[in-house]
Amino acid sequence: MRVLLVGAGGVGTAITRIAARRPFLSHMTVADHDRGRAEAAVAALGERRDRFSAVRLDAGDRAAVRAALDEHRCDVLLNATDPRFVLPLFEAALAHGAHYLDMAMSLSRPHPTRPYEECGVKLGDAQFERACEWEAAGRLALVGMGVEPGLSDVFARYAADELFDEIEEIGIRDGADLTVEGYDFAPSFSIWTTIEECLNPPVVYEEGRGWFTTAPFSEPEVFDFPEGIGPVECVNVEHEEVLLVPRWLKARRVTFKYGLGDEFIAVLRTLHKLGLDRTDPVPVRSDLGVAAVSPRDMVAACLPDPAGLGERMRGRTCAGTWVKGVKDGRPREIYLYHVVDNQWSMREYGSQAVVWQTAINPVAALELLAGGVWGGSGVLGPEAMPPRPFLDLLTEYGAPWGMREQ
């Protein structure tokens, strides 16, 4: 399998470090708008770098992406950029005839008059609208194949297949006890993406009602996370799982709740109040003249790069899927989860826990596709694939998952 990896940031770099240890990969071309960053990701592989090369590429330039796929004879485009570039990469892969994987889906737009009651354009709508074209081309777009969405969706399918006869609710619950030494505020993942998903109206699914929205940070609950993390308050956040799970699995309710903490929520509310979450450029005057700058890009530029925080981070991160329903006529409630300790991921891979936990899942998916274990055509979520081979492979990678009866 020959892969064009677009994006050599924290997650993209972690992908190269994981993939370099697996024999299924023939070649991976690492592409980034900053060629130096792509070259650094490849150079860091040391003796394992012979199956990797680095190029400069503008992810928003469809023609350039198609040319790169052609020049490097790539079978698959793996998108490790932020969600702004989903559609140009998705469309370039389809036009070229390559398969496609991403870890975040095309962006949503709130309802123009009732944003906290009704959905506008939902996450992934623009991709699912083109599902017939992907089917006709005989190509697969496997969307939302990170950790959340991704592994969380695989957990949901596993629960539906093997652990429950009827499902009342599927709830993704994410929490951590991570700290970053020397910083009062230092997000462990892309602040651009975090602002997008946390300040947009969260989506909830209910059988008979379909998808609807609520206010940001709604329905707070305390969830007890495993392996020593403990109780964390979680709130509703917009996330792809709520849009993916009901397309393939039957559940009366689907939610996503994220453990953000009061301080983080207060910062996000302040950014919104000041208009610093906006993505449209505003004129900024300086001694060098006037420049058009996106306020959200400016916030991201002022914060430390999450990929570089690993040495200062301590603690664990947990991604998981809570499921409530009935098995053999009896009520059942379980939590399927995956915990990564930052000190372990730094020691073993040189990548901080959050980006490493995201990166391992698309690599495992690529391996299953390369071996013919997973497959298909069209625009499909992880729920459309058999879960057991993926979970077994995750354990083989040295990243075992767990299950707790609630």
mmCIF file of C-alpha atoms in Angstrom:
data_model
loop_
_atom_site.group_PDB
_atom_site.id
_atom_site.type_symbol
_atom_site.label_atom_id
_atom_site.label_comp_id
_atom_site.label_asym_id
_atom_site.label_seq_id
_atom_site.Cartn_x
_atom_site.Cartn_y
_atom_site.Cartn_z
ATOM 1 C CA MET A 1 0.000 0.000 0.000
ATOM 2 C CA ARG A 2 1.250 3.449 -0.976
ATOM 3 C CA VAL A 3 -0.134 6.315 1.120
ATOM 4 C CA LEU A 4 -0.139 10.092 0.734
ATOM 5 C CA LEU A 5 -0.246 11.474 4.279
ATOM 6 C CA VAL A 6 -1.309 15.122 4.208
ATOM 7 C CA GLY A 7 -0.348 16.966 7.383
ATOM 8 C CA ALA A 8 2.868 16.567 9.391
ATOM 9 C CA GLY A 9 1.739 18.174 12.627
ATOM 10 C CA GLY A 10 1.454 16.291 15.901
ATOM 11 C CA VAL A 11 -0.966 13.617 14.696
ATOM 12 C CA GLY A 12 0.690 13.262 11.293
ATOM 13 C CA THR A 13 4.127 12.839 12.844
ATOM 14 C CA ALA A 14 2.772 10.246 15.291
ATOM 15 C CA ILE A 15 1.223 8.380 12.336
ATOM 16 C CA THR A 16 4.646 8.068 10.696
ATOM 17 C CA ARG A 17 6.193 6.720 13.906
ATOM 18 C CA ILE A 18 3.502 4.065 14.284
ATOM 19 C CA ALA A 19 3.347 3.118 10.589
ATOM 20 C CA ALA A 20 7.137 2.780 10.349
ATOM 21 C CA ARG A 21 6.935 -0.255 12.644
ATOM 22 C CA ARG A 22 4.366 -2.091 10.491
ATOM 23 C CA PRO A 23 5.300 -4.161 7.410
ATOM 24 C CA PHE A 24 2.070 -3.617 5.417
ATOM 25 C CA LEU A 25 3.188 -0.182 4.203
ATOM 26 C CA SER A 26 5.075 -0.035 0.882
ATOM 27 C CA HIS A 27 5.646 3.722 0.959
ATOM 28 C CA MET A 28 4.282 6.800 2.686
ATOM 29 C CA THR A 29 4.730 10.253 1.187
ATOM 30 C CA VAL A 30 4.523 12.814 3.990
ATOM 31 C CA ALA A 31 3.170 16.132 2.718
ATOM 32 C CA ASP A 32 2.802 19.463 4.494
ATOM 33 C CA HIS A 33 2.596 23.142 3.521
ATOM 34 C CA ASP A 34 5.838 23.485 5.513
ATOM 35 C CA ARG A 35 8.303 21.185 3.757
ATOM 36 C CA GLY A 36 10.701 21.420 6.692
ATOM 37 C CA ARG A 37 8.085 19.985 9.017
ATOM 38 C CA ALA A 38 7.472 17.050 6.651
ATOM 39 C CA GLU A 39 11.206 16.433 6.350
ATOM 40 C CA ALA A 40 11.620 16.527 10.127
ATOM 41 C CA ALA A 41 8.886 13.908 10.561
ATOM 42 C CA VAL A 42 10.683 11.595 8.121
ATOM 43 C CA ALA A 43 14.165 12.260 9.516
ATOM 44 C CA ALA A 44 12.989 11.411 13.033
ATOM 45 C CA LEU A 45 12.288 7.837 11.885
ATOM 46 C CA GLY A 46 16.020 7.123 11.678
ATOM 47 C CA GLU A 47 16.748 3.679 10.253
ATOM 48 C CA ARG A 48 13.038 3.143 9.535
ATOM 49 C CA ARG A 49 12.771 6.095 7.139
ATOM 50 C CA ASP A 50 13.558 4.171 3.922
ATOM 51 C CA ARG A 51 9.826 3.739 3.112
ATOM 52 C CA PHE A 52 9.051 7.435 3.653
ATOM 53 C CA SER A 53 9.601 10.637 1.695
ATOM 54 C CA ALA A 54 8.722 14.288 2.299
ATOM 55 C CA VAL A 55 7.156 16.884 -0.016
ATOM 56 C CA ARG A 56 5.635 20.325 0.207
ATOM 57 C CA LEU A 57 1.893 20.443 -0.561
ATOM 58 C CA ASP A 58 -0.930 22.945 -0.177
ATOM 59 C CA ALA A 59 -3.849 20.892 1.162
ATOM 60 C CA GLY A 60 -6.337 23.393 -0.260
ATOM 61 C CA ASP A 61 -5.030 23.054 -3.843
ATOM 62 C CA ARG A 62 -7.036 20.196 -5.371
ATOM 63 C CA ALA A 63 -4.955 20.093 -8.536
ATOM 64 C CA ALA A 64 -1.694 19.918 -6.580
ATOM 65 C CA VAL A 65 -3.069 17.132 -4.383
ATOM 66 C CA ARG A 66 -4.120 15.127 -7.446
ATOM 67 C CA ALA A 67 -0.679 15.653 -8.970
ATOM 68 C CA ALA A 68 0.983 14.397 -5.773
ATOM 69 C CA LEU A 69 -1.214 11.295 -5.711
ATOM 70 C CA ASP A 70 -0.245 10.611 -9.319
ATOM 71 C CA GLU A 71 3.470 11.357 -8.988
ATOM 72 C CA HIS A 72 3.905 9.161 -5.918
ATOM 73 C CA ARG A 73 1.543 6.417 -7.180
ATOM 74 C CA CYS A 74 -0.542 6.498 -4.019
ATOM 75 C CA ASP A 75 -3.483 4.165 -3.401
ATOM 76 C CA VAL A 76 -4.800 6.064 -0.385
ATOM 77 C CA LEU A 77 -4.940 9.651 0.829
ATOM 78 C CA LEU A 78 -4.786 9.924 4.625
ATOM 79 C CA ASN A 79 -5.920 13.336 5.816
ATOM 80 C CA ALA A 80 -4.176 14.536 9.007
ATOM 81 C CA THR A 81 -5.006 18.230 8.588
ATOM 82 C CA ASP A 82 -7.605 20.301 10.417
ATOM 83 C CA PRO A 83 -11.258 20.128 9.249
ATOM 84 C CA ARG A 84 -10.977 23.151 6.954
ATOM 85 C CA PHE A 85 -9.170 20.975 4.423
ATOM 86 C CA VAL A 86 -11.486 17.955 4.509
ATOM 87 C CA LEU A 87 -13.430 18.820 1.370
ATOM 88 C CA PRO A 88 -10.554 19.730 -0.975
ATOM 89 C CA LEU A 89 -8.670 16.562 0.017
ATOM 90 C CA PHE A 90 -11.802 14.394 -0.111
ATOM 91 C CA GLU A 91 -12.660 15.737 -3.564
ATOM 92 C CA ALA A 92 -9.104 15.427 -4.881
ATOM 93 C CA ALA A 93 -8.941 11.776 -3.809
ATOM 94 C CA LEU A 94 -12.240 11.023 -5.549
ATOM 95 C CA ALA A 95 -11.178 12.806 -8.724
ATOM 96 C CA HIS A 96 -7.892 10.883 -8.789
ATOM 97 C CA GLY A 97 -9.453 7.512 -7.974
ATOM 98 C CA ALA A 98 -7.710 6.991 -4.631
ATOM 99 C CA HIS A 99 -9.229 5.722 -1.409
ATOM 100 C CA TYR A 100 -9.535 8.281 1.396
ATOM 101 C CA LEU A 101 -9.362 8.310 5.218
ATOM 102 C CA ASP A 102 -9.851 11.181 7.631
ATOM 103 C CA MET A 103 -10.148 11.687 11.369
ATOM 104 C CA ALA A 104 -12.543 14.641 11.335
ATOM 105 C CA MET A 105 -15.381 15.325 8.926
ATOM 106 C CA SER A 106 -16.557 18.282 6.845
ATOM 107 C CA LEU A 107 -17.600 21.276 8.917
ATOM 108 C CA SER A 108 -21.099 22.090 10.146
ATOM 109 C CA ARG A 109 -23.027 25.353 9.951
ATOM 110 C CA PRO A 110 -25.548 26.224 12.676
ATOM 111 C CA HIS A 111 -29.206 26.700 11.829
ATOM 112 C CA PRO A 112 -29.632 30.394 10.856
ATOM 113 C CA THR A 113 -32.535 31.142 13.241
ATOM 114 C CA ARG A 114 -32.786 28.237 15.729
ATOM 115 C CA PRO A 115 -29.163 27.173 16.347
ATOM 116 C CA TYR A 116 -29.836 25.592 19.749
ATOM 117 C CA GLU A 117 -32.904 23.617 18.701
ATOM 118 C CA GLU A 118 -32.461 22.537 15.088
ATOM 119 C CA CYS A 119 -29.523 21.316 13.018
ATOM 120 C CA GLY A 120 -28.320 23.387 10.120
ATOM 121 C CA VAL A 121 -25.644 21.743 7.991
ATOM 122 C CA LYS A 122 -24.400 18.795 10.023
ATOM 123 C CA LEU A 123 -20.856 17.486 10.341
ATOM 124 C CA GLY A 124 -20.148 15.254 7.359
ATOM 125 C CA ASP A 125 -23.222 16.275 5.349
ATOM 126 C CA ALA A 126 -21.096 17.518 2.454
ATOM 127 C CA GLN A 127 -19.267 14.178 2.339
ATOM 128 C CA PHE A 128 -22.333 11.958 2.565
ATOM 129 C CA GLU A 129 -23.955 13.947 -0.249
ATOM 130 C CA ARG A 130 -21.306 12.483 -2.567
ATOM 131 C CA ALA A 131 -21.551 8.883 -1.357
ATOM 132 C CA CYS A 132 -23.093 7.704 -4.643
ATOM 133 C CA GLU A 133 -20.121 9.062 -6.600
ATOM 134 C CA TRP A 134 -17.699 7.141 -4.385
ATOM 135 C CA GLU A 135 -19.779 3.979 -4.808
ATOM 136 C CA ALA A 136 -19.903 4.412 -8.576
ATOM 137 C CA ALA A 137 -16.126 4.848 -8.637
ATOM 138 C CA GLY A 138 -15.639 1.708 -6.535
ATOM 139 C CA ARG A 139 -13.604 3.688 -4.039
ATOM 140 C CA LEU A 140 -13.842 3.957 -0.259
ATOM 141 C CA ALA A 141 -13.939 7.112 1.819
ATOM 142 C CA LEU A 142 -13.570 5.897 5.413
ATOM 143 C CA VAL A 143 -14.516 8.964 7.420
ATOM 144 C CA GLY A 144 -14.033 9.755 11.106
ATOM 145 C CA MET A 145 -11.303 7.137 11.643
ATOM 146 C CA GLY A 146 -9.322 8.683 14.505
ATOM 147 C CA VAL A 147 -9.934 7.981 18.172
ATOM 148 C CA GLU A 148 -13.073 10.094 18.638
ATOM 149 C CA PRO A 149 -14.582 9.658 16.121
ATOM 150 C CA GLY A 150 -13.032 6.348 15.120
ATOM 151 C CA LEU A 151 -12.209 3.930 17.901
ATOM 152 C CA SER A 152 -15.286 5.131 19.803
ATOM 153 C CA ASP A 153 -17.437 4.142 16.804
ATOM 154 C CA VAL A 154 -15.736 0.735 16.586
ATOM 155 C CA PHE A 155 -16.589 0.242 20.271
ATOM 156 C CA ALA A 156 -20.225 1.115 19.518
ATOM 157 C CA ARG A 157 -20.400 -1.468 16.711
ATOM 158 C CA TYR A 158 -18.732 -4.104 18.926
ATOM 159 C CA ALA A 159 -21.289 -3.457 21.677
ATOM 160 C CA ALA A 160 -24.182 -3.732 19.217
ATOM 161 C CA ASP A 161 -22.798 -6.944 17.676
ATOM 162 C CA GLU A 162 -21.688 -8.859 20.749
ATOM 163 C CA LEU A 163 -22.740 -7.287 24.031
ATOM 164 C CA PHE A 164 -26.387 -6.152 23.704
ATOM 165 C CA ASP A 165 -29.698 -7.322 22.277
ATOM 166 C CA GLU A 166 -31.255 -3.855 22.562
ATOM 167 C CA ILE A 167 -29.515 -0.509 23.107
ATOM 168 C CA GLU A 168 -31.110 2.362 24.966
ATOM 169 C CA GLU A 169 -28.223 4.830 24.755
ATOM 170 C CA ILE A 170 -24.740 5.077 23.280
ATOM 171 C CA GLY A 171 -22.733 7.873 24.874
ATOM 172 C CA ILE A 172 -19.156 8.740 24.002
ATOM 173 C CA ARG A 173 -17.369 9.918 27.151
ATOM 174 C CA ASP A 174 -13.890 11.474 27.007
ATOM 175 C CA GLY A 175 -11.868 12.544 30.030
ATOM 176 C CA ALA A 176 -8.293 12.928 31.253
ATOM 177 C CA ASP A 177 -6.133 13.946 34.195
ATOM 178 C CA LEU A 178 -3.413 15.510 32.028
ATOM 179 C CA THR A 179 -1.443 18.496 33.290
ATOM 180 C CA VAL A 180 1.174 20.610 31.486
ATOM 181 C CA GLU A 181 4.023 21.915 33.620
ATOM 182 C CA GLY A 182 4.839 25.587 33.221
ATOM 183 C CA TYR A 183 1.565 26.644 31.550
ATOM 184 C CA ASP A 184 -1.648 27.967 33.063
ATOM 185 C CA PHE A 185 -3.486 27.198 29.821
ATOM 186 C CA ALA A 186 -2.101 24.817 27.203
ATOM 187 C CA PRO A 187 -4.578 22.618 25.260
ATOM 188 C CA SER A 188 -3.300 19.133 24.466
ATOM 189 C CA PHE A 189 -4.954 19.145 21.024
ATOM 190 C CA SER A 190 -5.491 21.653 18.211
ATOM 191 C CA ILE A 191 -7.134 24.755 19.695
ATOM 192 C CA TRP A 192 -8.619 25.535 16.256
ATOM 193 C CA THR A 193 -10.509 22.226 16.250
ATOM 194 C CA THR A 194 -11.325 22.458 19.960
ATOM 195 C CA ILE A 195 -12.952 25.871 19.539
ATOM 196 C CA GLU A 196 -14.942 24.594 16.563
ATOM 197 C CA GLU A 197 -16.390 21.554 18.299
ATOM 198 C CA CYS A 198 -16.917 23.117 21.726
ATOM 199 C CA LEU A 199 -18.590 26.394 20.714
ATOM 200 C CA ASN A 200 -20.810 25.001 17.971
ATOM 201 C CA PRO A 201 -24.263 23.784 19.057
ATOM 202 C CA PRO A 202 -23.891 20.179 20.297
ATOM 203 C CA VAL A 203 -25.931 17.584 18.424
ATOM 204 C CA VAL A 204 -27.982 14.871 20.143
ATOM 205 C CA TYR A 205 -29.809 11.979 18.460
ATOM 206 C CA GLU A 206 -33.061 10.469 19.700
ATOM 207 C CA GLU A 207 -35.105 7.739 18.032
ATOM 208 C CA GLY A 208 -38.307 9.190 16.640
ATOM 209 C CA ARG A 209 -36.970 12.741 16.815
ATOM 210 C CA GLY A 210 -33.751 12.412 14.855
ATOM 211 C CA TRP A 211 -30.895 14.869 15.245
ATOM 212 C CA PHE A 212 -31.367 18.095 17.184
ATOM 213 C CA THR A 213 -29.137 20.635 18.930
ATOM 214 C CA THR A 214 -28.703 22.058 22.430
ATOM 215 C CA ALA A 215 -26.746 24.939 23.953
ATOM 216 C CA PRO A 216 -22.955 24.551 24.279
ATOM 217 C CA PHE A 217 -21.786 22.773 27.455
ATOM 218 C CA SER A 218 -25.293 21.503 28.228
ATOM 219 C CA GLU A 219 -26.384 18.512 30.363
ATOM 220 C CA PRO A 220 -23.337 18.350 32.689
ATOM 221 C CA GLU A 221 -22.726 14.994 34.354
ATOM 222 C CA VAL A 222 -19.913 13.525 36.422
ATOM 223 C CA PHE A 223 -18.440 10.409 34.810
ATOM 224 C CA ASP A 224 -15.999 8.159 36.653
ATOM 225 C CA PHE A 225 -13.134 7.329 34.292
ATOM 226 C CA PRO A 226 -11.068 4.135 34.739
ATOM 227 C CA GLU A 227 -7.431 3.395 35.560
ATOM 228 C CA GLY A 228 -7.082 6.055 38.223
ATOM 229 C CA ILE A 229 -8.343 9.089 36.287
ATOM 230 C CA GLY A 230 -11.498 9.233 38.395
ATOM 231 C CA PRO A 231 -14.572 11.493 38.319
ATOM 232 C CA VAL A 232 -14.630 14.247 35.674
ATOM 233 C CA GLU A 233 -17.528 16.550 34.813
ATOM 234 C CA CYS A 234 -18.500 16.080 31.154
ATOM 235 C CA VAL A 235 -20.726 18.260 28.965
ATOM 236 C CA ASN A 236 -22.351 18.001 25.547
ATOM 237 C CA VAL A 237 -20.051 18.888 22.648
ATOM 238 C CA GLU A 238 -20.603 18.731 18.885
ATOM 239 C CA HIS A 239 -18.895 15.575 17.588
ATOM 240 C CA GLU A 240 -19.041 13.259 14.614
ATOM 241 C CA GLU A 241 -20.046 10.096 16.506
ATOM 242 C CA VAL A 242 -23.555 11.437 17.068
ATOM 243 C CA LEU A 243 -23.876 11.895 13.300
ATOM 244 C CA LEU A 244 -22.266 8.549 12.420
ATOM 245 C CA VAL A 245 -23.568 5.973 14.900
ATOM 246 C CA PRO A 246 -27.300 6.255 14.052
ATOM 247 C CA ARG A 247 -26.590 5.713 10.339
ATOM 248 C CA TRP A 248 -25.542 2.109 11.034
ATOM 249 C CA LEU A 249 -26.604 1.163 14.569
ATOM 250 C CA LYS A 250 -29.970 1.118 16.314
ATOM 251 C CA ALA A 251 -30.043 3.047 19.584
ATOM 252 C CA ARG A 252 -32.739 5.155 21.201
ATOM 253 C CA ARG A 253 -30.308 7.973 22.056
ATOM 254 C CA VAL A 254 -26.734 8.931 21.088
ATOM 255 C CA THR A 255 -24.634 11.629 22.793
ATOM 256 C CA PHE A 256 -21.058 12.887 23.040
ATOM 257 C CA LYS A 257 -19.768 14.427 26.262
ATOM 258 C CA TYR A 258 -16.299 15.797 26.884
ATOM 259 C CA GLY A 259 -14.530 16.429 30.201
ATOM 260 C CA LEU A 260 -13.413 20.039 29.724
ATOM 261 C CA GLY A 261 -13.323 21.496 33.235
ATOM 262 C CA ASP A 262 -14.643 24.843 34.467
ATOM 263 C CA GLU A 263 -11.488 26.801 33.607
ATOM 264 C CA PHE A 264 -11.347 25.539 30.022
ATOM 265 C CA ILE A 265 -15.037 26.283 29.492
ATOM 266 C CA ALA A 266 -14.545 29.802 30.920
ATOM 267 C CA VAL A 267 -11.680 30.459 28.473
ATOM 268 C CA LEU A 268 -13.768 29.250 25.529
ATOM 269 C CA ARG A 269 -16.714 31.423 26.591
ATOM 270 C CA THR A 270 -14.402 34.442 26.838
ATOM 271 C CA LEU A 271 -12.935 33.801 23.386
ATOM 272 C CA HIS A 272 -16.461 33.662 21.999
ATOM 273 C CA LYS A 273 -17.559 36.811 23.830
ATOM 274 C CA LEU A 274 -14.586 38.717 22.395
ATOM 275 C CA GLY A 275 -15.084 37.351 18.882
ATOM 276 C CA LEU A 276 -11.729 35.569 18.984
ATOM 277 C CA ASP A 277 -13.308 32.303 17.870
ATOM 278 C CA ARG A 278 -14.128 33.787 14.442
ATOM 279 C CA THR A 279 -12.513 32.295 11.361
ATOM 280 C CA ASP A 280 -13.161 35.082 8.874
ATOM 281 C CA PRO A 281 -10.138 37.427 8.556
ATOM 282 C CA VAL A 282 -10.243 40.895 10.117
ATOM 283 C CA PRO A 283 -7.911 43.800 9.248
ATOM 284 C CA VAL A 284 -5.077 44.244 11.749
ATOM 285 C CA ARG A 285 -2.929 47.367 11.610
ATOM 286 C CA SER A 286 0.761 47.311 12.455
ATOM 287 C CA ASP A 287 3.968 49.198 11.649
ATOM 288 C CA LEU A 288 4.272 47.001 8.554
ATOM 289 C CA GLY A 289 0.823 47.905 7.276
ATOM 290 C CA VAL A 290 -2.570 46.218 7.362
ATOM 291 C CA ALA A 291 -2.892 42.437 7.311
ATOM 292 C CA ALA A 292 -6.023 40.265 7.182
ATOM 293 C CA VAL A 293 -5.847 37.840 10.101
ATOM 294 C CA SER A 294 -8.296 35.202 11.324
ATOM 295 C CA PRO A 295 -8.834 35.760 15.078
ATOM 296 C CA ARG A 296 -8.916 31.993 15.675
ATOM 297 C CA ASP A 297 -5.635 31.534 13.819
ATOM 298 C CA MET A 298 -4.144 34.293 15.975
ATOM 299 C CA VAL A 299 -5.270 32.499 19.171
ATOM 300 C CA ALA A 300 -3.672 29.289 17.888
ATOM 301 C CA ALA A 301 -0.446 31.127 17.060
ATOM 302 C CA CYS A 302 -0.262 32.571 20.598
ATOM 303 C CA LEU A 303 -0.594 29.170 22.293
ATOM 304 C CA PRO A 304 2.089 26.474 22.461
ATOM 305 C CA ASP A 305 2.046 23.790 19.768
ATOM 306 C CA PRO A 306 0.302 20.768 21.381
ATOM 307 C CA ALA A 307 2.709 18.409 19.600
ATOM 308 C CA GLY A 308 5.617 19.952 21.498
ATOM 309 C CA LEU A 309 4.144 19.659 24.980
ATOM 310 C CA GLY A 310 4.868 15.982 25.543
ATOM 311 C CA GLU A 311 7.914 16.461 27.766
ATOM 312 C CA ARG A 312 5.913 18.763 30.050
ATOM 313 C CA MET A 313 2.741 16.659 30.162
ATOM 314 C CA ARG A 314 1.849 14.240 32.941
ATOM 315 C CA GLY A 315 -1.149 11.962 33.289
ATOM 316 C CA ARG A 316 -3.485 9.891 31.170
ATOM 317 C CA THR A 317 -6.181 10.404 28.585
ATOM 318 C CA CYS A 318 -9.220 8.162 28.178
ATOM 319 C CA ALA A 319 -11.479 7.763 25.151
ATOM 320 C CA GLY A 320 -14.464 5.475 25.426
ATOM 321 C CA THR A 321 -18.029 4.490 24.663
ATOM 322 C CA TRP A 322 -20.654 4.012 27.370
ATOM 323 C CA VAL A 323 -23.564 1.790 26.369
ATOM 324 C CA LYS A 324 -26.808 1.081 28.216
ATOM 325 C CA GLY A 325 -29.344 -1.527 27.159
ATOM 326 C CA VAL A 326 -30.534 -5.109 27.532
ATOM 327 C CA LYS A 327 -28.744 -8.453 27.128
ATOM 328 C CA ASP A 328 -30.556 -11.792 27.534
ATOM 329 C CA GLY A 329 -33.536 -10.017 29.069
ATOM 330 C CA ARG A 330 -31.479 -8.247 31.734
ATOM 331 C CA PRO A 331 -30.418 -4.595 31.996
ATOM 332 C CA ARG A 332 -26.763 -4.025 31.198
ATOM 333 C CA GLU A 333 -24.465 -0.998 31.255
ATOM 334 C CA ILE A 334 -20.817 -1.061 30.130
ATOM 335 C CA TYR A 335 -17.966 1.288 29.294
ATOM 336 C CA LEU A 336 -15.520 0.295 26.536
ATOM 337 C CA TYR A 337 -12.391 2.385 26.766
ATOM 338 C CA HIS A 338 -8.803 3.057 25.733
ATOM 339 C CA VAL A 339 -6.358 4.774 28.098
ATOM 340 C CA VAL A 340 -2.927 6.128 27.135
ATOM 341 C CA ASP A 341 -0.377 7.267 29.685
ATOM 342 C CA ASN A 342 1.658 10.217 28.428
ATOM 343 C CA GLN A 343 4.925 9.011 29.924
ATOM 344 C CA TRP A 344 4.495 5.673 28.107
ATOM 345 C CA SER A 345 3.716 7.227 24.706
ATOM 346 C CA MET A 346 6.623 9.659 25.051
ATOM 347 C CA ARG A 347 9.020 6.903 26.035
ATOM 348 C CA GLU A 348 7.897 4.450 23.335
ATOM 349 C CA TYR A 349 7.160 6.817 20.425
ATOM 350 C CA GLY A 350 8.227 10.335 21.348
ATOM 351 C CA SER A 351 4.613 11.529 20.883
ATOM 352 C CA GLN A 352 2.350 12.980 23.537
ATOM 353 C CA ALA A 353 -0.626 10.879 24.599
ATOM 354 C CA VAL A 354 -3.510 12.705 22.913
ATOM 355 C CA VAL A 355 -1.978 12.880 19.437
ATOM 356 C CA TRP A 356 -0.616 9.326 19.688
ATOM 357 C CA GLN A 357 -4.009 7.961 20.721
ATOM 358 C CA THR A 358 -5.551 9.672 17.703
ATOM 359 C CA ALA A 359 -2.842 8.501 15.295
ATOM 360 C CA ILE A 360 -2.816 4.784 16.038
ATOM 361 C CA ASN A 361 -6.355 4.236 14.742
ATOM 362 C CA PRO A 362 -5.979 5.309 11.089
ATOM 363 C CA VAL A 363 -2.769 3.277 10.873
ATOM 364 C CA ALA A 364 -4.576 0.163 12.120
ATOM 365 C CA ALA A 365 -7.414 0.865 9.669
ATOM 366 C CA LEU A 366 -4.945 1.146 6.785
ATOM 367 C CA GLU A 367 -3.448 -2.194 7.742
ATOM 368 C CA LEU A 368 -6.874 -3.854 7.715
ATOM 369 C CA LEU A 369 -7.658 -2.302 4.330
ATOM 370 C CA ALA A 370 -4.295 -3.394 2.933
ATOM 371 C CA GLY A 371 -4.980 -6.959 4.051
ATOM 372 C CA GLY A 372 -8.519 -7.028 2.662
ATOM 373 C CA VAL A 373 -10.016 -7.494 6.136
ATOM 374 C CA TRP A 374 -11.847 -4.193 5.858
ATOM 375 C CA GLY A 375 -13.199 -2.902 2.565
ATOM 376 C CA GLY A 376 -16.146 -1.523 0.649
ATOM 377 C CA SER A 377 -17.051 1.484 -1.446
ATOM 378 C CA GLY A 378 -18.870 4.717 -0.812
ATOM 379 C CA VAL A 379 -18.647 7.048 2.171
ATOM 380 C CA LEU A 380 -18.576 4.828 5.250
ATOM 381 C CA GLY A 381 -17.993 5.335 8.953
ATOM 382 C CA PRO A 382 -16.115 2.929 11.243
ATOM 383 C CA GLU A 383 -19.470 1.443 12.299
ATOM 384 C CA ALA A 384 -19.761 -0.117 8.839
ATOM 385 C CA MET A 385 -16.718 -2.338 9.439
ATOM 386 C CA PRO A 386 -16.379 -5.539 11.496
ATOM 387 C CA PRO A 387 -15.040 -4.420 14.898
ATOM 388 C CA ARG A 388 -13.269 -7.481 16.248
ATOM 389 C CA PRO A 389 -10.299 -7.485 13.776
ATOM 390 C CA PHE A 390 -9.634 -3.834 14.601
ATOM 391 C CA LEU A 391 -9.749 -4.353 18.366
ATOM 392 C CA ASP A 392 -7.481 -7.395 18.104
ATOM 393 C CA LEU A 393 -5.011 -5.428 15.978
ATOM 394 C CA LEU A 394 -5.029 -2.573 18.487
ATOM 395 C CA THR A 395 -3.899 -5.022 21.143
ATOM 396 C CA GLU A 396 -1.220 -6.368 18.792
ATOM 397 C CA TYR A 397 0.049 -2.804 18.407
ATOM 398 C CA GLY A 398 0.637 -2.711 22.166
ATOM 399 C CA ALA A 399 -2.348 -0.479 22.902
ATOM 400 C CA PRO A 400 -4.930 -2.754 24.584
ATOM 401 C CA TRP A 401 -8.478 -1.599 25.253
ATOM 402 C CA GLY A 402 -10.653 -2.361 28.275
ATOM 403 C CA MET A 403 -14.252 -2.962 29.284
ATOM 404 C CA ARG A 404 -15.914 -2.108 32.583
ATOM 405 C CA GLU A 405 -19.357 -3.237 33.715
ATOM 406 C CA GLN A 406 -21.046 -0.171 35.157
#
